[in-house]
GROMACS .gro file of C-alpha atoms in nm:
model
  442
    1MET     CA    1   0.000   0.005   0.002
    2GLY     CA    2   0.137   0.333  -0.118
    3ARG     CA    3   0.172   0.643   0.123
    4LYS     CA    4  -0.125   0.806  -0.023
    5GLN     CA    5  -0.358   0.501   0.048
    6LYS     CA    6  -0.232   0.474   0.408
    7ARG     CA    7  -0.327   0.858   0.466
    8ARG     CA    8  -0.633   0.806   0.304
    9ALA     CA    9  -0.717   0.472   0.498
   10ALA     CA   10  -0.618   0.662   0.814
   11ARG     CA   11  -0.851   0.976   0.747
   12ARG     CA   12  -1.142   0.745   0.715
   13ALA     CA   13  -1.104   0.557   1.019
   14LYS     CA   14  -1.087   0.865   1.246
   15GLN     CA   15  -1.411   1.013   1.071
   16PRO     CA   16  -1.700   0.922   1.319
   17GLY     CA   17  -1.964   0.879   1.076
   18ARG     CA   18  -1.797   0.586   0.922
   19ALA     CA   19  -1.722   0.438   1.251
   20ALA     CA   20  -2.056   0.449   1.345
   21ALA     CA   21  -2.190   0.280   1.037
   22THR     CA   22  -1.999  -0.017   1.118
   23THR     CA   23  -2.119  -0.073   1.454
   24VAL     CA   24  -2.440  -0.229   1.625
   25ASP     CA   25  -2.543  -0.112   1.967
   26LEU     CA   26  -2.706  -0.416   2.150
   27ALA     CA   27  -2.725  -0.282   2.500
   28ALA     CA   28  -3.031  -0.313   2.697
   29GLY     CA   29  -3.259  -0.012   2.660
   30SER     CA   30  -3.090   0.113   2.361
   31ARG     CA   31  -3.267   0.184   2.068
   32SER     CA   32  -2.993   0.287   1.824
   33ARG     CA   33  -2.895   0.037   1.570
   34SER     CA   34  -2.682   0.072   1.257
   35VAL     CA   35  -2.537  -0.216   1.049
   36ALA     CA   36  -2.244  -0.220   0.821
   37PRO     CA   37  -2.358  -0.139   0.457
   38SER     CA   38  -2.229  -0.473   0.358
   39SER     CA   39  -2.465  -0.664   0.607
   40GLU     CA   40  -2.781  -0.781   0.417
   41LEU     CA   41  -3.150  -0.845   0.589
   42ILE     CA   42  -3.189  -1.206   0.584
   43ASN     CA   43  -3.518  -1.276   0.763
   44SER     CA   44  -3.827  -1.087   0.902
   45VAL     CA   45  -4.042  -1.260   1.168
   46ARG     CA   46  -4.308  -1.026   1.314
   47PRO     CA   47  -4.506  -1.188   1.609
   48SER     CA   48  -4.881  -1.247   1.605
   49THR     CA   49  -4.938  -1.089   1.942
   50GLY     CA   50  -4.866  -0.720   1.822
   51GLY     CA   51  -4.545  -0.733   2.034
   52PRO     CA   52  -4.195  -0.620   1.956
   53ARG     CA   53  -4.098  -0.715   1.582
   54ARG     CA   54  -3.779  -0.934   1.576
   55ARG     CA   55  -3.578  -0.924   1.277
   56GLN     CA   56  -3.318  -1.184   1.154
   57VAL     CA   57  -2.997  -0.973   1.017
   58ALA     CA   58  -2.660  -1.068   0.893
   59ALA     CA   59  -2.418  -1.001   1.183
   60PRO     CA   60  -2.212  -0.685   1.129
   61LYS     CA   61  -1.845  -0.672   1.058
   62ALA     CA   62  -1.699  -0.641   1.427
   63THR     CA   63  -1.487  -0.318   1.513
   64ASP     CA   64  -1.224  -0.246   1.746
   65GLY     CA   65  -1.414   0.086   1.844
   66SER     CA   66  -1.181   0.300   1.631
   67GLY     CA   67  -1.371   0.202   1.316
   68ALA     CA   68  -1.075  -0.053   1.194
   69GLU     CA   69  -1.243  -0.387   1.095
   70ALA     CA   70  -1.182  -0.716   1.253
   71ALA     CA   71  -1.167  -1.041   1.050
   72ARG     CA   72  -1.504  -1.106   1.007
   73ASP     CA   73  -1.677  -1.179   0.660
   74SER     CA   74  -2.014  -1.092   0.561
   75GLY     CA   75  -2.154  -1.443   0.573
   76ALA     CA   76  -2.134  -1.460   0.975
   77ALA     CA   77  -2.398  -1.602   1.166
   78ALA     CA   78  -2.749  -1.404   1.196
   79LEU     CA   79  -2.815  -1.177   1.500
   80ASP     CA   80  -3.186  -1.180   1.644
   81VAL     CA   81  -3.224  -0.772   1.682
   82ASP     CA   82  -3.532  -0.638   1.866
   83ASP     CA   83  -3.630  -0.297   1.729
   84GLY     CA   84  -3.943  -0.257   1.970
   85THR     CA   85  -4.215  -0.200   1.717
   86PRO     CA   86  -4.529  -0.384   1.698
   87SER     CA   87  -4.621  -0.561   1.368
   88ARG     CA   88  -4.837  -0.848   1.252
   89GLY     CA   89  -4.669  -1.151   1.181
   90PRO     CA   90  -4.675  -1.416   0.919
   91SER     CA   91  -4.835  -1.666   1.136
   92ALA     CA   92  -5.061  -1.601   1.456
   93LEU     CA   93  -5.320  -1.750   1.637
   94GLU     CA   94  -5.578  -1.573   1.869
   95VAL     CA   95  -5.864  -1.696   2.073
   96THR     CA   96  -6.188  -1.487   2.028
   97ARG     CA   97  -6.264  -1.326   2.383
   98VAL     CA   98  -6.619  -1.259   2.505
   99GLY     CA   99  -6.579  -0.940   2.733
  100CYS     CA  100  -6.946  -0.916   2.897
  101GLU     CA  101  -6.939  -1.117   3.200
  102GLU     CA  102  -7.284  -1.194   3.206
  103LEU     CA  103  -7.264  -1.348   2.877
  104ARG     CA  104  -6.905  -1.533   2.936
  105ASP     CA  105  -7.058  -1.848   3.077
  106ALA     CA  106  -7.404  -1.850   2.900
  107ASP     CA  107  -7.515  -2.138   2.694
  108PRO     CA  108  -7.466  -2.224   2.421
  109GLN     CA  109  -7.083  -2.223   2.444
  110ALA     CA  110  -6.830  -2.193   2.149
  111LEU     CA  111  -6.449  -2.172   2.074
  112GLY     CA  112  -6.356  -1.908   1.820
  113LEU     CA  113  -6.013  -1.924   1.691
  114SER     CA  114  -5.850  -1.666   1.425
  115TYR     CA  115  -5.516  -1.808   1.249
  116THR     CA  116  -5.323  -1.552   1.064
  117PHE     CA  117  -5.063  -1.650   0.792
  118ARG     CA  118  -4.928  -1.448   0.486
  119ALA     CA  119  -5.008  -1.570   0.124
  120PRO     CA  120  -4.738  -1.698  -0.044
  121SER     CA  121  -4.555  -1.431  -0.281
  122SER     CA  122  -4.556  -1.659  -0.588
  123GLY     CA  123  -4.721  -1.968  -0.747
  124ALA     CA  124  -5.077  -2.040  -0.836
  125ALA     CA  125  -5.387  -1.977  -0.666
  126GLY     CA  126  -5.491  -2.307  -0.459
  127PRO     CA  127  -5.639  -2.437  -0.158
  128VAL     CA  128  -5.478  -2.443   0.177
  129THR     CA  129  -5.594  -2.644   0.475
  130VAL     CA  130  -5.550  -2.538   0.824
  131GLN     CA  131  -5.564  -2.807   1.128
  132PHE     CA  132  -5.675  -2.690   1.470
  133ASP     CA  133  -5.580  -2.928   1.774
  134GLY     CA  134  -5.713  -2.836   2.112
  135VAL     CA  135  -5.684  -3.013   2.449
  136HIS     CA  136  -5.896  -2.873   2.764
  137ARG     CA  137  -5.695  -2.726   3.073
  138SER     CA  138  -5.886  -2.991   3.296
  139SER     CA  139  -5.799  -3.297   3.090
  140THR     CA  140  -5.632  -3.602   3.271
  141ALA     CA  141  -5.474  -3.882   3.120
  142GLY     CA  142  -5.754  -4.087   3.192
  143ALA     CA  143  -6.027  -3.886   3.039
  144PRO     CA  144  -5.875  -3.627   2.791
  145ASP     CA  145  -6.089  -3.356   2.637
  146THR     CA  146  -5.942  -3.289   2.286
  147PHE     CA  147  -6.072  -3.202   1.956
  148THR     CA  148  -5.910  -3.214   1.607
  149THR     CA  149  -6.091  -3.006   1.332
  150HIS     CA  150  -5.988  -2.867   0.969
  151ASP     CA  151  -6.089  -2.572   0.757
  152VAL     CA  152  -6.010  -2.496   0.401
  153ILE     CA  153  -5.953  -2.177   0.234
  154ASP     CA  154  -6.030  -2.219  -0.138
  155PRO     CA  155  -5.853  -2.026  -0.339
  156VAL     CA  156  -5.548  -1.847  -0.156
  157LEU     CA  157  -5.418  -1.612  -0.421
  158PRO     CA  158  -5.037  -1.555  -0.458
  159ASN     CA  159  -4.916  -1.214  -0.318
  160ALA     CA  160  -5.250  -1.144  -0.129
  161GLY     CA  161  -5.072  -1.033   0.186
  162PRO     CA  162  -5.211  -1.144   0.543
  163ILE     CA  163  -5.501  -1.355   0.558
  164THR     CA  164  -5.693  -1.474   0.862
  165LEU     CA  165  -5.914  -1.744   0.908
  166THR     CA  166  -6.186  -1.733   1.195
  167HIS     CA  167  -6.286  -2.098   1.286
  168ARG     CA  168  -6.559  -2.177   1.540
  169VAL     CA  169  -6.549  -2.495   1.742
  170GLU     CA  170  -6.897  -2.601   1.873
  171ASN     CA  171  -7.040  -2.898   2.087
  172ILE     CA  172  -6.713  -2.914   2.335
  173PRO     CA  173  -6.696  -2.852   2.701
  174SER     CA  174  -6.664  -2.499   2.802
  175GLY     CA  175  -6.384  -2.359   2.992
  176GLU     CA  176  -6.024  -2.294   2.910
  177TRP     CA  177  -5.833  -2.480   2.597
  178ASP     CA  178  -5.471  -2.475   2.470
  179VAL     CA  179  -5.486  -2.470   2.094
  180THR     CA  180  -5.237  -2.538   1.817
  181ALA     CA  181  -5.313  -2.447   1.476
  182SER     CA  182  -5.094  -2.527   1.145
  183ILE     CA  183  -5.121  -2.566   0.775
  184VAL     CA  184  -5.116  -2.914   0.693
  185ALA     CA  185  -5.207  -2.883   0.332
  186GLY     CA  186  -5.080  -2.627   0.079
  187PRO     CA  187  -4.754  -2.464  -0.069
  188ALA     CA  188  -4.445  -2.605   0.103
  189ASP     CA  189  -4.297  -2.239   0.208
  190LEU     CA  190  -4.661  -2.203   0.431
  191ARG     CA  191  -4.640  -2.563   0.572
  192ARG     CA  192  -4.289  -2.465   0.688
  193ALA     CA  193  -4.289  -2.315   1.033
  194SER     CA  194  -4.674  -2.253   1.032
  195SER     CA  195  -4.748  -2.398   1.377
  196VAL     CA  196  -4.855  -2.144   1.627
  197THR     CA  197  -5.020  -2.205   1.975
  198ALA     CA  198  -5.254  -2.008   2.205
  199SER     CA  199  -5.478  -2.056   2.511
  200GLY     CA  200  -5.834  -1.898   2.601
  201ARG     CA  201  -6.193  -2.001   2.702
  202THR     CA  202  -6.513  -2.043   2.538
  203GLY     CA  203  -6.760  -1.800   2.514
  204TYR     CA  204  -7.135  -1.748   2.456
  205ALA     CA  205  -7.195  -1.868   2.089
  206PRO     CA  206  -7.379  -1.604   1.911
  207VAL     CA  207  -7.124  -1.357   2.027
  208VAL     CA  208  -6.834  -1.580   1.940
  209SER     CA  209  -7.002  -1.644   1.588
  210ALA     CA  210  -7.019  -1.264   1.530
  211LYS     CA  211  -6.681  -1.162   1.636
  212ALA     CA  212  -6.368  -1.159   1.399
  213PRO     CA  213  -6.063  -0.968   1.332
  214GLY     CA  214  -6.166  -0.673   1.110
  215THR     CA  215  -6.522  -0.663   1.225
  216ARG     CA  216  -6.703  -0.457   1.474
  217LEU     CA  217  -6.987  -0.590   1.702
  218GLY     CA  218  -7.288  -0.379   1.682
  219SER     CA  219  -7.180  -0.179   1.386
  220TRP     CA  220  -7.444  -0.325   1.137
  221PRO     CA  221  -7.765  -0.235   1.352
  222GLY     CA  222  -7.595   0.083   1.472
  223LEU     CA  223  -7.535   0.244   1.114
  224VAL     CA  224  -7.853   0.058   0.980
  225GLY     CA  225  -8.050   0.273   1.276
  226LEU     CA  226  -7.842   0.569   1.178
  227GLY     CA  227  -7.942   0.567   0.815
  228ALA     CA  228  -8.311   0.511   0.921
  229VAL     CA  229  -8.271   0.841   1.133
  230VAL     CA  230  -8.086   1.031   0.850
  231ALA     CA  231  -8.364   0.937   0.611
  232LEU     CA  232  -8.664   1.030   0.808
  233GLY     CA  233  -8.490   1.366   0.869
  234LEU     CA  234  -8.413   1.424   0.507
  235GLN     CA  235  -8.788   1.293   0.427
  236SER     CA  236  -8.946   1.534   0.681
  237ALA     CA  237  -8.743   1.844   0.540
  238LEU     CA  238  -8.860   1.762   0.203
  239VAL     CA  239  -9.216   1.686   0.309
  240LEU     CA  240  -9.228   2.023   0.505
  241ARG     CA  241  -9.097   2.236   0.216
  242SER     CA  242  -9.359   2.068  -0.001
  243GLY     CA  243  -9.651   2.147   0.211
  244LEU     CA  244  -9.765   1.800   0.260
  245PRO     CA  245  -9.921   1.693   0.573
  246MET     CA  246  -9.613   1.609   0.830
  247VAL     CA  247  -9.799   1.404   1.074
  248ALA     CA  248  -9.946   1.174   0.826
  249VAL     CA  249  -9.643   1.121   0.615
  250LEU     CA  250  -9.409   1.075   0.924
  251SER     CA  251  -9.606   0.829   1.112
  252THR     CA  252  -9.650   0.614   0.789
  253SER     CA  253  -9.258   0.615   0.725
  254LEU     CA  254  -9.207   0.509   1.090
  255LEU     CA  255  -9.445   0.215   1.062
  256ALA     CA  256  -9.314   0.138   0.701
  257CYS     CA  257  -8.938   0.103   0.881
  258LEU     CA  258  -9.104  -0.151   1.108
  259VAL     CA  259  -9.266  -0.369   0.841
  260GLY     CA  260  -8.935  -0.317   0.618
  261LEU     CA  261  -8.744  -0.483   0.884
  262VAL     CA  262  -8.976  -0.771   0.855
  263GLY     CA  263  -8.977  -0.785   0.490
  264ALA     CA  264  -8.580  -0.811   0.494
  265ARG     CA  265  -8.608  -1.107   0.711
  266VAL     CA  266  -8.872  -1.287   0.535
  267TYR     CA  267  -8.690  -1.221   0.188
  268TYR     CA  268  -8.364  -1.338   0.326
  269LEU     CA  269  -8.515  -1.659   0.460
  270VAL     CA  270  -8.710  -1.730   0.119
  271GLU     CA  271  -8.378  -1.657  -0.090
  272HIS     CA  272  -8.169  -1.856   0.137
  273ARG     CA  273  -8.402  -2.147   0.198
  274ASP     CA  274  -8.155  -2.427   0.128
  275ARG     CA  275  -7.903  -2.305   0.388
  276PRO     CA  276  -7.906  -2.488   0.736
  277ARG     CA  277  -8.064  -2.269   0.992
  278THR     CA  278  -7.889  -2.427   1.301
  279GLY     CA  279  -7.730  -2.260   1.606
  280PRO     CA  280  -7.680  -1.887   1.631
  281ALA     CA  281  -7.708  -1.890   1.251
  282ARG     CA  282  -8.073  -1.901   1.293
  283TRP     CA  283  -8.125  -1.574   1.411
  284THR     CA  284  -7.894  -1.393   1.141
  285GLY     CA  285  -7.963  -1.255   0.790
  286MET     CA  286  -8.148  -0.986   0.620
  287CYS     CA  287  -8.201  -0.863   0.257
  288LEU     CA  288  -8.211  -0.487   0.132
  289GLN     CA  289  -8.476  -0.587  -0.131
  290GLY     CA  290  -8.689  -0.726   0.103
  291PHE     CA  291  -8.686  -0.407   0.290
  292VAL     CA  292  -8.758  -0.204   0.009
  293LEU     CA  293  -9.059  -0.375  -0.121
  294ALA     CA  294  -9.226  -0.411   0.229
  295ALA     CA  295  -9.152  -0.043   0.325
  296MET     CA  296  -9.281   0.093  -0.025
  297ALA     CA  297  -9.603  -0.125  -0.018
  298THR     CA  298  -9.653   0.010   0.344
  299MET     CA  299  -9.604   0.383   0.228
  300ILE     CA  300  -9.841   0.312  -0.049
  301ILE     CA  301 -10.101   0.167   0.163
  302GLY     CA  302 -10.069   0.446   0.428
  303SER     CA  303 -10.074   0.706   0.192
  304VAL     CA  304 -10.406   0.590   0.043
  305VAL     CA  305 -10.552   0.551   0.395
  306GLY     CA  306 -10.439   0.907   0.509
  307GLU     CA  307 -10.555   1.039   0.186
  308VAL     CA  308 -10.245   1.199   0.104
  309PRO     CA  309 -10.109   1.199  -0.256
  310VAL     CA  310  -9.943   0.876  -0.318
  311LEU     CA  311  -9.698   0.964  -0.611
  312ALA     CA  312  -9.571   1.268  -0.447
  313VAL     CA  313  -9.515   1.111  -0.115
  314LEU     CA  314  -9.284   0.862  -0.314
  315ASP     CA  315  -9.100   1.134  -0.489
  316LEU     CA  316  -8.998   1.283  -0.169
  317SER     CA  317  -8.928   0.928  -0.002
  318ALA     CA  318  -8.715   0.804  -0.250
  319PRO     CA  319  -8.395   1.022  -0.193
  320ALA     CA  320  -8.409   0.953   0.162
  321LEU     CA  321  -8.452   0.584   0.105
  322VAL     CA  322  -8.127   0.544  -0.105
  323ILE     CA  323  -7.923   0.771   0.134
  324GLY     CA  324  -8.041   0.564   0.412
  325ALA     CA  325  -7.960   0.241   0.248
  326GLY     CA  326  -7.614   0.407   0.151
  327ILE     CA  327  -7.530   0.451   0.529
  328GLY     CA  328  -7.655   0.107   0.596
  329ARG     CA  329  -7.384  -0.037   0.350
  330LEU     CA  330  -7.113   0.092   0.588
  331GLY     CA  331  -7.267  -0.108   0.864
  332CYS     CA  332  -7.210  -0.422   0.616
  333TRP     CA  333  -6.854  -0.306   0.573
  334PHE     CA  334  -6.778  -0.305   0.940
  335GLY     CA  335  -7.011  -0.600   1.035
  336GLY     CA  336  -6.862  -0.821   0.786
  337CYS     CA  337  -7.146  -0.919   0.557
  338CYS     CA  338  -7.192  -0.847   0.179
  339ALA     CA  339  -6.808  -0.880   0.153
  340GLY     CA  340  -6.625  -0.817  -0.165
  341ARG     CA  341  -6.434  -1.093  -0.364
  342PRO     CA  342  -6.058  -1.187  -0.266
  343THR     CA  343  -5.822  -1.001  -0.473
  344ALA     CA  344  -5.448  -0.957  -0.478
  345SER     CA  345  -5.466  -0.621  -0.634
  346ARG     CA  346  -5.317  -0.339  -0.474
  347TRP     CA  347  -5.652  -0.135  -0.446
  348GLY     CA  348  -5.797  -0.419  -0.290
  349LEU     CA  349  -5.872  -0.342   0.098
  350TRP     CA  350  -5.830  -0.582   0.399
  351SER     CA  351  -6.169  -0.672   0.528
  352SER     CA  352  -6.345  -0.980   0.655
  353ASP     CA  353  -6.679  -1.176   0.608
  354ARG     CA  354  -6.664  -1.276   0.980
  355ARG     CA  355  -6.483  -1.581   0.824
  356LEU     CA  356  -6.210  -1.497   0.609
  357GLY     CA  357  -6.033  -1.186   0.647
  358MET     CA  358  -5.826  -1.096   0.348
  359ARG     CA  359  -5.754  -0.804   0.084
  360ARG     CA  360  -6.095  -0.783  -0.096
  361VAL     CA  361  -6.276  -0.574  -0.353
  362PRO     CA  362  -6.438  -0.319  -0.119
  363ALA     CA  363  -6.819  -0.390  -0.271
  364GLN     CA  364  -6.986  -0.249   0.032
  365LEU     CA  365  -6.793   0.090  -0.004
  366ILE     CA  366  -6.851   0.110  -0.373
  367GLU     CA  367  -7.244   0.076  -0.335
  368ALA     CA  368  -7.240   0.293  -0.048
  369SER     CA  369  -7.065   0.560  -0.284
  370ALA     CA  370  -7.303   0.496  -0.525
  371ALA     CA  371  -7.622   0.530  -0.328
  372ALA     CA  372  -7.491   0.858  -0.180
  373GLY     CA  373  -7.442   1.003  -0.535
  374ILE     CA  374  -7.786   0.910  -0.640
  375GLY     CA  375  -7.964   0.999  -0.335
  376LEU     CA  376  -7.789   1.352  -0.311
  377ALA     CA  377  -7.877   1.406  -0.705
  378ALA     CA  378  -8.222   1.301  -0.612
  379ALA     CA  379  -8.254   1.529  -0.325
  380THR     CA  380  -8.146   1.825  -0.496
  381VAL     CA  381  -8.410   1.773  -0.746
  382ALA     CA  382  -8.690   1.748  -0.488
  383TRP     CA  383  -8.547   2.034  -0.289
  384SER     CA  384  -8.507   2.276  -0.614
  385ALA     CA  385  -8.857   2.234  -0.766
  386ARG     CA  386  -9.144   1.995  -0.728
  387PRO     CA  387  -9.078   1.736  -0.974
  388ALA     CA  388  -9.303   1.678  -1.283
  389PRO     CA  389  -9.449   1.470  -1.377
  390VAL     CA  390  -9.538   1.304  -1.020
  391GLY     CA  391  -9.389   0.982  -0.967
  392ALA     CA  392  -9.083   1.038  -1.223
  393LEU     CA  393  -8.846   1.108  -0.961
  394PHE     CA  394  -8.916   0.804  -0.760
  395VAL     CA  395  -8.888   0.572  -1.065
  396ALA     CA  396  -8.545   0.734  -1.170
  397THR     CA  397  -8.405   0.724  -0.834
  398LEU     CA  398  -8.512   0.382  -0.729
  399ALA     CA  399  -8.429   0.237  -1.093
  400ALA     CA  400  -8.048   0.414  -1.080
  401TYR     CA  401  -7.999   0.239  -0.737
  402VAL     CA  402  -8.117  -0.109  -0.873
  403LEU     CA  403  -7.897  -0.067  -1.163
  404ALA     CA  404  -7.580   0.038  -0.946
  405ARG     CA  405  -7.661  -0.266  -0.735
  406GLN     CA  406  -7.682  -0.508  -1.009
  407LEU     CA  407  -7.337  -0.380  -1.147
  408VAL     CA  408  -7.195  -0.442  -0.777
  409PHE     CA  409  -7.302  -0.776  -0.737
  410PRO     CA  410  -7.042  -0.947  -0.954
  411LEU     CA  411  -6.778  -0.792  -0.705
  412ARG     CA  412  -6.923  -0.974  -0.431
  413SER     CA  413  -6.789  -1.308  -0.285
  414LEU     CA  414  -7.132  -1.482  -0.274
  415PRO     CA  415  -7.269  -1.563  -0.622
  416ARG     CA  416  -7.607  -1.479  -0.714
  417ASN     CA  417  -7.892  -1.739  -0.714
  418THR     CA  418  -8.045  -1.626  -1.068
  419ARG     CA  419  -7.896  -1.698  -1.413
  420TYR     CA  420  -8.078  -1.475  -1.646
  421GLY     CA  421  -8.249  -1.250  -1.368
  422ARG     CA  422  -7.958  -1.000  -1.340
  423ALA     CA  423  -7.926  -0.924  -1.686
  424ALA     CA  424  -8.324  -0.865  -1.741
  425ILE     CA  425  -8.328  -0.621  -1.425
  426ILE     CA  426  -8.016  -0.442  -1.569
  427VAL     CA  427  -8.191  -0.375  -1.902
  428ALA     CA  428  -8.513  -0.281  -1.728
  429SER     CA  429  -8.366  -0.051  -1.471
  430ALA     CA  430  -8.172   0.108  -1.752
  431VAL     CA  431  -8.451   0.175  -1.960
  432ALA     CA  432  -8.643   0.303  -1.662
  433VAL     CA  433  -8.378   0.570  -1.566
  434ALA     CA  434  -8.358   0.670  -1.904
  435VAL     CA  435  -8.764   0.734  -1.942
  436ALA     CA  436  -8.781   0.884  -1.613
  437GLY     CA  437  -8.506   1.079  -1.627
  438GLY     CA  438  -8.580   1.216  -1.973
  439LEU     CA  439  -8.936   1.313  -1.825
  440LEU     CA  440  -8.779   1.535  -1.569
  441VAL     CA  441  -8.534   1.698  -1.813
  442VAL     CA  442  -8.837   1.765  -2.056
   0.00000   0.00000   0.00000
C-alpha cells in the first residue's frame, strides 16, 4: 500500500460517521442500531400478538472501537435484533374473547379461533388446509377432552398479503383450552414453521360467531339505525318544504320502517331457504330488497288510507330511502356481511366476512358511494322544484340504485342464485332510468 493510500485509510478510520456505520448497539434499553452497509437483511419474523418485531439480520463486521474492521466476513451468523415496533406476523393464533361477564358462561358455548398467515408471494392460486388441535385445561390422562378440526381456504391467491381464518368449534366442554393451529396442506413454504399455539376460554356462541378480526360487533344495527334516522330527517325536510301533511307522512314512514325489517328477514329466509338454520345462524340474515319492497308497499297503503297524494310522497321518500341504504352499507363493511371478492390487487382493502379476513374488492363501499351520489342528486331535484310529472323522480331514483346494485353484485364473494334475472333487471332498470330521467328533464 502506498503512502497516499495509507493516509486516506487513516483519515477514513478517524471519521466518526464511518465508524458509527459499522457498529451495532445491542445494549439493554438502547434503541439505536446501525449495520454495516455490507450486511444484508436475511429474514423478518413479526410476532402475532402485536409485540415487538424481531428481525434476523446478518451480523455486522466487528470493530475495535476506532472503526478498524476485525477479521469477520459478511457471511457471519445472524443476530436476533429487537427494534421494539409492533407488527402483525406471518403466522399467529388468537382466541376470541367475550368481554361481557354476564354472557361469558351463558349457553350455548363455542370456541372462536383466528389463525393469521401471509399468502405466498408466488405460485398459482390453490387451497390451503388449516388444522386446529385443542386440549382442555382440565383434561386428565384417563379422560382427556380434545378436538381436532380442519378448515379449508379455497383459493388462496398469491401475493394477497395477510389472511386471517376465523374458525368456531362448537359442542365442546366449556372452559380453558390450549390450541395449536398449523397448515397441513398447501404450498410448501406455508407448511414450514406454520404451527402456532394460543390459550383461551369458550364464550357465548352467538357472540363468538359474530366476532372476528376486522369486524365491529354491533356496527351493522348501529349504522342501519343511523341510516333510518337520517332518511326520516331528510324526508321530513322535503315534506315540510312541499306543504304535504307532516304528521301523516312521518307516521306512515315510521310504520314502513318496522314493516320493512320484517320484509327484509322474510326475503332473506326465502332466498336462502336451502341453507341450514342451526345454532346462532338461525337468528341472522336480512336482505335490502325485502326491506324496500315491504316499506314501499306500506308507504303506498298508508298514503291511500291517510288521503295523501301517493306519487308525491314516493317522490319525496326516494332520496331519503337511497341515502339511508348507503349509510346502512357502511354497517355491512364494518359488520362483515356482503363482502367483496378476494383480490391480490393493490387497490383491494383488507376486510372480513367474519370467516376470512383478506384483501378484498370493497363492494360495500362502492355501493355506499353510488347510493350517496344517487340520493344527493335526487334530493337536489326534490328540493329545487316540485318534480313533474309526479312519480318520475321516484322511478328514476329507485331504478338508478337498482342498476348500481346489479353492477356491484359480481364484485361480491357470494354468487347470485339467478342465471338470467340479473341481465333482465339491468336492462329494465336502465330503460326506466332513461325514460323517467327524460321526463324530468323535458
